[in-house]
N, CA, C and O atoms as a Tinker XYZ file with bonds, in Angstrom:
   292  protein
     1  N     53.936000   79.001000  158.967000    73     2
     2  CA    53.909000   79.564000  157.449000    64     1     3
     3  C     53.030000   78.241000  156.862000    63     2     4     5
     4  O     52.818000   78.476000  155.672000    81     3
     5  N     52.366000   76.784000  157.291000    73     3     6
     6  CA    51.886000   75.582000  156.488000    64     5     7
     7  C     50.469000   76.053000  156.940000    63     6     8     9
     8  O     49.673000   75.135000  156.745000    81     7
     9  N     49.974000   76.960000  157.380000    73     7    10
    10  CA    48.344000   77.213000  157.262000    64     9    11
    11  C     48.357000   78.645000  156.367000    63    10    12    13
    12  O     47.267000   79.186000  156.182000    81    11
    13  N     49.325000   79.139000  155.921000    73    11    14
    14  CA    48.613000   80.019000  155.226000    64    13    15
    15  C     48.140000   80.029000  154.029000    63    14    16    17
    16  O     47.392000   80.918000  153.623000    81    15
    17  N     48.456000   79.219000  153.463000    73    15    18
    18  CA    47.747000   78.706000  152.304000    64    17    19
    19  C     45.997000   78.361000  152.129000    63    18    20    21
    20  O     45.339000   78.402000  151.090000    81    19
    21  N     45.487000   77.983000  153.667000    73    19    22
    22  CA    44.069000   77.920000  154.105000    64    21    23
    23  C     43.672000   79.490000  155.050000    63    22    24    25
    24  O     42.656000   79.521000  155.743000    81    23
    25  N     44.207000   80.187000  154.993000    73    23    26
    26  CA    44.105000   81.036000  156.003000    64    25    27
    27  C     43.265000   81.920000  155.407000    63    26    28    29
    28  O     43.695000   82.143000  154.275000    81    27
    29  N     42.057000   82.660000  155.679000    73    27    30
    30  CA    41.182000   83.444000  154.869000    64    29    31
    31  C     41.714000   85.273000  155.829000    63    30    32    33
    32  O     41.925000   86.412000  155.412000    81    31
    33  N     41.723000   84.850000  156.713000    73    31    34
    34  CA    42.101000   86.507000  157.192000    64    33    35
    35  C     43.020000   86.567000  158.179000    63    34    36    37
    36  O     42.989000   85.608000  158.950000    81    35
    37  N     44.004000   87.579000  158.437000    73    35    38
    38  CA    44.983000   87.432000  159.377000    64    37    39
    39  C     44.828000   89.134000  159.684000    63    38    40    41
    40  O     44.805000   90.173000  159.025000    81    39
    41  N     44.738000   88.704000  161.136000    73    39    42
    42  CA    44.338000   90.199000  162.350000    64    41    43
    43  C     45.763000   90.556000  162.643000    63    42    44    45
    44  O     46.489000   89.839000  163.333000    81    43
    45  N     46.281000   92.100000  161.899000    73    43    46
    46  CA    47.684000   92.010000  162.624000    64    45    47
    47  C     47.558000   93.391000  163.208000    63    46    48    49
    48  O     47.002000   94.331000  162.641000    81    47
    49  N     48.052000   93.421000  164.243000    73    47    50
    50  CA    48.150000   94.868000  165.259000    64    49    51
    51  C     49.482000   94.928000  166.313000    63    50    52    53
    52  O     50.327000   94.070000  166.569000    81    51
    53  N     49.278000   96.489000  166.873000    73    51    54
    54  CA    50.786000   96.198000  167.956000    64    53    55
    55  C     49.976000   95.979000  169.418000    63    54    56    57
    56  O     48.845000   96.179000  169.860000    81    55
    57  N     51.289000   95.433000  169.900000    73    55    58
    58  CA    51.318000   94.519000  171.520000    64    57    59
    59  C     52.322000   95.511000  172.106000    63    58    60    61
    60  O     53.368000   95.764000  171.508000    81    59
    61  N     52.053000   95.986000  173.094000    73    59    62
    62  CA    53.034000   96.405000  174.482000    64    61    63
    63  C     51.962000   96.005000  175.543000    63    62    64    65
    64  O     50.930000   96.550000  175.934000    81    63
    65  N     52.413000   95.187000  175.766000    73    63    66
    66  CA    52.072000   94.494000  176.999000    64    65    67
    67  C     51.629000   95.587000  177.983000    63    66    68    69
    68  O     51.765000   96.761000  177.638000    81    67
    69  N     51.126000   95.296000  179.143000    73    67    70
    70  CA    49.432000   94.464000  178.540000    64    69    71
    71  C     48.411000   95.107000  177.377000    63    70    72    73
    72  O     47.347000   94.530000  177.153000    81    71
    73  N     48.684000   96.028000  176.822000    73    71    74
    74  CA    48.190000   96.585000  175.494000    64    73    75
    75  C     47.979000   96.203000  174.759000    63    74    76    77
    76  O     49.024000   95.568000  174.620000    81    75
    77  N     47.017000   95.774000  173.369000    73    75    78
    78  CA    46.791000   95.432000  172.856000    64    77    79
    79  C     46.563000   95.889000  171.416000    63    78    80    81
    80  O     46.817000   97.093000  171.409000    81    79
    81  N     46.249000   95.543000  170.350000    73    79    82
    82  CA    45.261000   96.499000  169.253000    64    81    83
    83  C     46.187000   98.320000  169.074000    63    82    84    85
    84  O     45.807000   99.439000  168.728000    81    83
    85  N     47.379000   97.780000  169.491000    73    83    86
    86  CA    48.157000   99.752000  168.615000    64    85    87
    87  C     48.565000   99.443000  167.425000    63    86    88    89
    88  O     48.490000   98.384000  166.803000    81    87
    89  N     49.053000  100.569000  167.127000    73    87    90
    90  CA    49.503000  100.816000  165.770000    64    89    91
    91  C     50.671000   99.988000  165.855000    63    90    92    93
    92  O     51.477000   99.900000  166.781000    81    91
    93  N     50.644000   99.368000  164.697000    73    91    94
    94  CA    52.083000   98.316000  164.352000    64    93    95
    95  C     53.561000   99.007000  164.657000    63    94    96    97
    96  O     54.488000   98.535000  165.315000    81    95
    97  N     53.490000  100.087000  164.069000    73    95    98
    98  CA    54.566000  101.088000  164.471000    64    97    99
    99  C     55.555000  100.608000  166.160000    63    98   100   101
   100  O     56.700000  100.878000  166.521000    81    99
   101  N     54.648000   99.971000  166.695000    73    99   102
   102  CA    55.080000   99.579000  168.443000    64   101   103
   103  C     56.049000   98.348000  168.064000    63   102   104   105
   104  O     57.175000   98.182000  168.534000    81   103
   105  N     55.530000   97.679000  167.311000    73   103   106
   106  CA    56.656000   96.353000  167.180000    64   105   107
   107  C     57.929000   96.685000  165.787000    63   106   108   109
   108  O     57.921000   97.573000  164.934000    81   107
   109  N     58.746000   95.768000  165.989000    73   107   110
   110  CA    60.169000   96.529000  165.457000    64   109   111
   111  C     59.598000   96.059000  164.016000    63   110   112   113
   112  O     59.032000   95.022000  163.668000    81   111
   113  N     60.020000   97.390000  163.220000    73   111   114
   114  CA    59.724000   97.656000  161.463000    64   113   115
   115  C     60.373000   95.763000  161.216000    63   114   116   117
   116  O     59.561000   94.849000  161.071000    81   115
   117  N     61.239000   95.625000  161.217000    73   115   118
   118  CA    61.463000   94.197000  160.812000    64   117   119
   119  C     60.747000   92.937000  160.975000    63   118   120   121
   120  O     60.953000   91.916000  160.319000    81   119
   121  N     59.990000   93.076000  161.796000    73   119   122
   122  CA    59.539000   91.886000  162.312000    64   121   123
   123  C     58.310000   91.922000  161.427000    63   122   124   125
   124  O     57.943000   90.886000  160.872000    81   123
   125  N     57.490000   93.353000  161.228000    73   123   126
   126  CA    56.507000   93.460000  160.551000    64   125   127
   127  C     56.561000   93.127000  158.903000    63   126   128   129
   128  O     55.684000   92.629000  158.197000    81   127
   129  N     58.050000   93.632000  158.513000    73   127   130
   130  CA    58.317000   93.279000  157.369000    64   129   131
   131  C     58.588000   91.785000  157.182000    63   130   132   133
   132  O     58.485000   91.374000  156.026000    81   131
   133  N     58.924000   90.896000  158.147000    73   131   134
   134  CA    58.992000   89.654000  157.535000    64   133   135
   135  C     57.616000   88.807000  157.516000    63   134   136   137
   136  O     57.353000   87.999000  156.626000    81   135
   137  N     56.783000   89.089000  158.594000    73   135   138
   138  CA    55.305000   88.446000  158.004000    64   137   139
   139  C     55.029000   88.903000  156.581000    63   138   140   141
   140  O     54.779000   88.042000  155.738000    81   139
   141  N     55.065000   90.761000  156.097000    73   139   142
   142  CA    54.471000   90.963000  154.982000    64   141   143
   143  C     55.603000   90.116000  154.083000    63   142   144   145
   144  O     55.002000   89.707000  153.089000    81   143
   145  N     56.757000   89.765000  154.046000    73   143   146
   146  CA    57.077000   89.169000  152.867000    64   145   147
   147  C     56.865000   87.462000  152.996000    63   146   148   149
   148  O     57.022000   86.600000  152.131000    81   147
   149  N     56.429000   87.330000  154.485000    73   147   150
   150  CA    55.611000   85.732000  154.184000    64   149   151
   151  C     54.769000   85.787000  153.464000    63   150   152   153
   152  O     54.824000   85.195000  152.386000    81   151
   153  N     53.435000   86.718000  153.940000    73   151   154
   154  CA    52.376000   86.860000  152.640000    64   153   155
   155  C     52.742000   86.729000  151.450000    63   154   156   157
   156  O     52.277000   85.798000  150.793000    81   155
   157  N     53.647000   87.609000  150.892000    73   155   158
   158  CA    53.531000   87.966000  149.611000    64   157   159
   159  C     54.335000   86.944000  149.066000    63   158   160   161
   160  O     54.251000   86.746000  147.854000    81   159
   161  N     55.285000   86.095000  149.913000    73   159   162
   162  CA    56.404000   85.265000  149.141000    64   161   163
   163  C     54.958000   84.069000  148.770000    63   162   164   165
   164  O     54.723000   83.589000  147.660000    81   163
   165  N     54.211000   83.831000  149.975000    73   163   166
   166  CA    53.267000   82.691000  149.311000    64   165   167
   167  C     51.956000   83.283000  148.527000    63   166   168   169
   168  O     50.944000   82.619000  148.309000    81   167
   169  N     52.113000   84.384000  148.217000    73   167   170
   170  CA    50.477000   85.117000  147.239000    64   169   171
   171  C     49.494000   84.644000  147.917000    63   170   172   173
   172  O     48.847000   83.675000  147.519000    81   171
   173  N     49.189000   85.414000  149.302000    73   171   174
   174  CA    48.024000   85.377000  149.878000    64   173   175
   175  C     47.418000   86.061000  149.696000    63   174   176   177
   176  O     47.787000   87.218000  149.496000    81   175
   177  N     46.109000   85.660000  149.673000    73   175   178
   178  CA    45.110000   85.949000  149.101000    64   177   179
   179  C     43.758000   86.826000  149.487000    63   178   180   181
   180  O     42.886000   87.408000  148.842000    81   179
   181  N     44.105000   86.568000  151.133000    73   179   182
   182  CA    42.891000   86.899000  152.488000    64   181   183
   183  C     43.043000   88.226000  152.240000    63   182   184   185
   184  O     43.527000   89.079000  151.495000    81   183
   185  N     42.261000   87.949000  153.430000    73   183   186
   186  CA    41.792000   89.337000  154.027000    64   185   187
   187  C     42.806000   90.138000  155.043000    63   186   188   189
   188  O     42.496000   89.818000  156.191000    81   187
   189  N     43.981000   91.128000  155.038000    73   187   190
   190  CA    44.867000   91.763000  155.925000    64   189   191
   191  C     44.217000   92.480000  156.909000    63   190   192   193
   192  O     43.989000   93.594000  156.437000    81   191
   193  N     43.744000   92.390000  158.203000    73   191   194
   194  CA    42.840000   93.607000  159.084000    64   193   195
   195  C     43.903000   93.565000  159.919000    63   194   196   197
   196  O     44.512000   92.698000  160.546000    81   195
   197  N     44.008000   95.605000  159.641000    73   195   198
   198  CA    44.839000   95.875000  160.728000    64   197   199
   199  C     44.129000   96.387000  161.788000    63   198   200   201
   200  O     43.860000   97.583000  161.906000    81   199
   201  N     43.779000   95.426000  162.651000    73   199   202
   202  CA    42.666000   95.879000  164.014000    64   201   203
   203  C     43.730000   96.741000  165.231000    63   202   204   205
   204  O     44.492000   96.351000  166.116000    81   203
   205  N     43.258000   98.220000  164.667000    73   203   206
   206  CA    43.777000   98.857000  165.651000    64   205   207
   207  C     42.395000   99.925000  165.590000    63   206   208   209
   208  O     41.751000  100.135000  164.562000    81   207
   209  N     42.105000  100.545000  166.957000    73   207   210
   210  CA    41.099000  101.457000  167.493000    64   209   211
   211  C     40.880000  102.819000  167.073000    63   210   212   213
   212  O     39.824000  103.428000  166.901000    81   211
   213  N     42.165000  103.205000  166.932000    73   211   214
   214  CA    42.007000  104.720000  166.712000    64   213   215
   215  C     42.568000  105.255000  165.218000    63   214   216   217
   216  O     43.484000  104.605000  164.714000    81   215
   217  N     42.079000  106.340000  164.551000    73   215   218
   218  CA    42.621000  106.368000  163.723000    64   217   219
   219  C     44.307000  107.256000  163.451000    63   218   220   221
   220  O     45.003000  107.423000  162.450000    81   219
   221  N     44.425000  107.599000  164.688000    73   219   222
   222  CA    46.044000  107.546000  164.516000    64   221   223
   223  C     46.635000  106.138000  164.473000    63   222   224   225
   224  O     47.424000  106.106000  163.529000    81   223
   225  N     46.583000  104.930000  165.118000    73   223   226
   226  CA    46.714000  104.059000  165.024000    64   225   227
   227  C     47.081000  103.433000  163.716000    63   226   228   229
   228  O     48.160000  103.105000  163.222000    81   227
   229  N     45.685000  103.364000  163.261000    73   227   230
   230  CA    45.328000  103.256000  161.643000    64   229   231
   231  C     46.319000  104.104000  161.022000    63   230   232   233
   232  O     46.579000  104.016000  159.822000    81   231
   233  N     46.664000  104.609000  161.503000    73   231   234
   234  CA    47.623000  105.958000  160.074000    64   233   235
   235  C     49.229000  105.675000  160.192000    63   234   236   237
   236  O     50.057000  105.736000  159.283000    81   235
   237  N     49.368000  105.454000  161.118000    73   235   238
   238  CA    50.590000  104.433000  161.567000    64   237   239
   239  C     51.330000  103.605000  160.778000    63   238   240   241
   240  O     52.386000  103.648000  160.148000    81   239
   241  N     50.011000  102.455000  161.124000    73   239   242
   242  CA    49.995000  101.103000  160.350000    64   241   243
   243  C     49.981000  101.171000  158.998000    63   242   244   245
   244  O     50.908000  100.522000  158.511000    81   243
   245  N     49.249000  101.737000  158.162000    73   243   246
   246  CA    48.761000  102.397000  157.016000    64   245   247
   247  C     50.627000  102.472000  156.465000    63   246   248   249
   248  O     51.177000  101.764000  155.621000    81   247
   249  N     51.034000  103.228000  157.035000    73   247   250
   250  CA    52.373000  104.145000  156.703000    64   249   251
   251  C     53.468000  103.019000  156.639000    63   250   252   253
   252  O     53.962000  102.699000  155.557000    81   251
   253  N     53.829000  102.436000  157.804000    73   251   254
   254  CA    54.327000  101.227000  158.154000    64   253   255
   255  C     53.960000  100.192000  156.528000    63   254   256   257
   256  O     54.916000  100.065000  155.764000    81   255
   257  N     52.901000   99.674000  156.209000    73   255   258
   258  CA    52.688000   98.798000  155.275000    64   257   259
   259  C     52.991000   99.525000  154.032000    63   258   260   261
   260  O     53.175000   98.784000  153.066000    81   259
   261  N     53.095000  100.879000  153.797000    73   259   262
   262  CA    53.362000  101.696000  152.842000    64   261   263
   263  C     54.660000  101.822000  152.604000    63   262   264   265
   264  O     54.977000  102.167000  151.466000    81   263
   265  N     55.695000  101.583000  153.579000    73   263   266
   266  CA    57.086000  101.501000  153.602000    64   265   267
   267  C     57.259000  100.371000  153.222000    63   266   268   269
   268  O     57.507000  100.145000  152.038000    81   267
   269  N     57.169000   99.402000  154.138000    73   267   270
   270  CA    57.070000   97.767000  152.961000    64   269   271
   271  C     57.450000   97.940000  152.264000    63   270   272   273
   272  O     58.670000   98.039000  152.137000    81   271
   273  N     56.398000   98.116000  151.166000    73   271   274
   274  CA    55.727000   98.054000  149.418000    64   273   275
   275  C     56.922000   99.069000  148.934000    63   274   276   277
   276  O     57.536000   98.593000  147.979000    81   275
   277  N     57.246000   99.936000  149.223000    73   275   278
   278  CA    58.306000  100.878000  148.641000    64   277   279
   279  C     59.665000  100.409000  148.634000    63   278   280   281
   280  O     60.473000  100.359000  147.707000    81   279
   281  N     59.798000   99.974000  150.206000    73   279   282
   282  CA    61.330000   99.016000  150.083000    64   281   283
   283  C     61.073000   97.788000  148.957000    63   282   284   285
   284  O     61.681000   97.735000  147.888000    81   283
   285  N     60.300000   97.043000  149.290000    73   283   286
   286  CA    60.257000   95.903000  148.318000    64   285   287
   287  C     59.719000   95.701000  147.007000    63   286   288   289
   288  O     59.343000   94.613000  146.571000    81   287
   289  N     59.692000   97.176000  146.181000    73   287   290
   290  CA    59.184000   96.255000  144.813000    64   289   291
   291  C     60.419000   96.112000  144.186000    63   290   292
   292  O     60.505000   95.490000  143.127000    81   291
């Protein structure tokens, strides 16, 4: 929280041990929403890098981000 104002880039991806760089949909939705709420509350102006390696994981991650903005307008 204290470092967000000086953070230039956030790499966000799903994790299911031992696999990383999965779609955000493998994480609890509310956990992802908490991160997004924090970035929004602190007016994060850096880069949010959704760091996944397949088009399917990118699409499910973007769908989750879109759900966040739909619910939090």
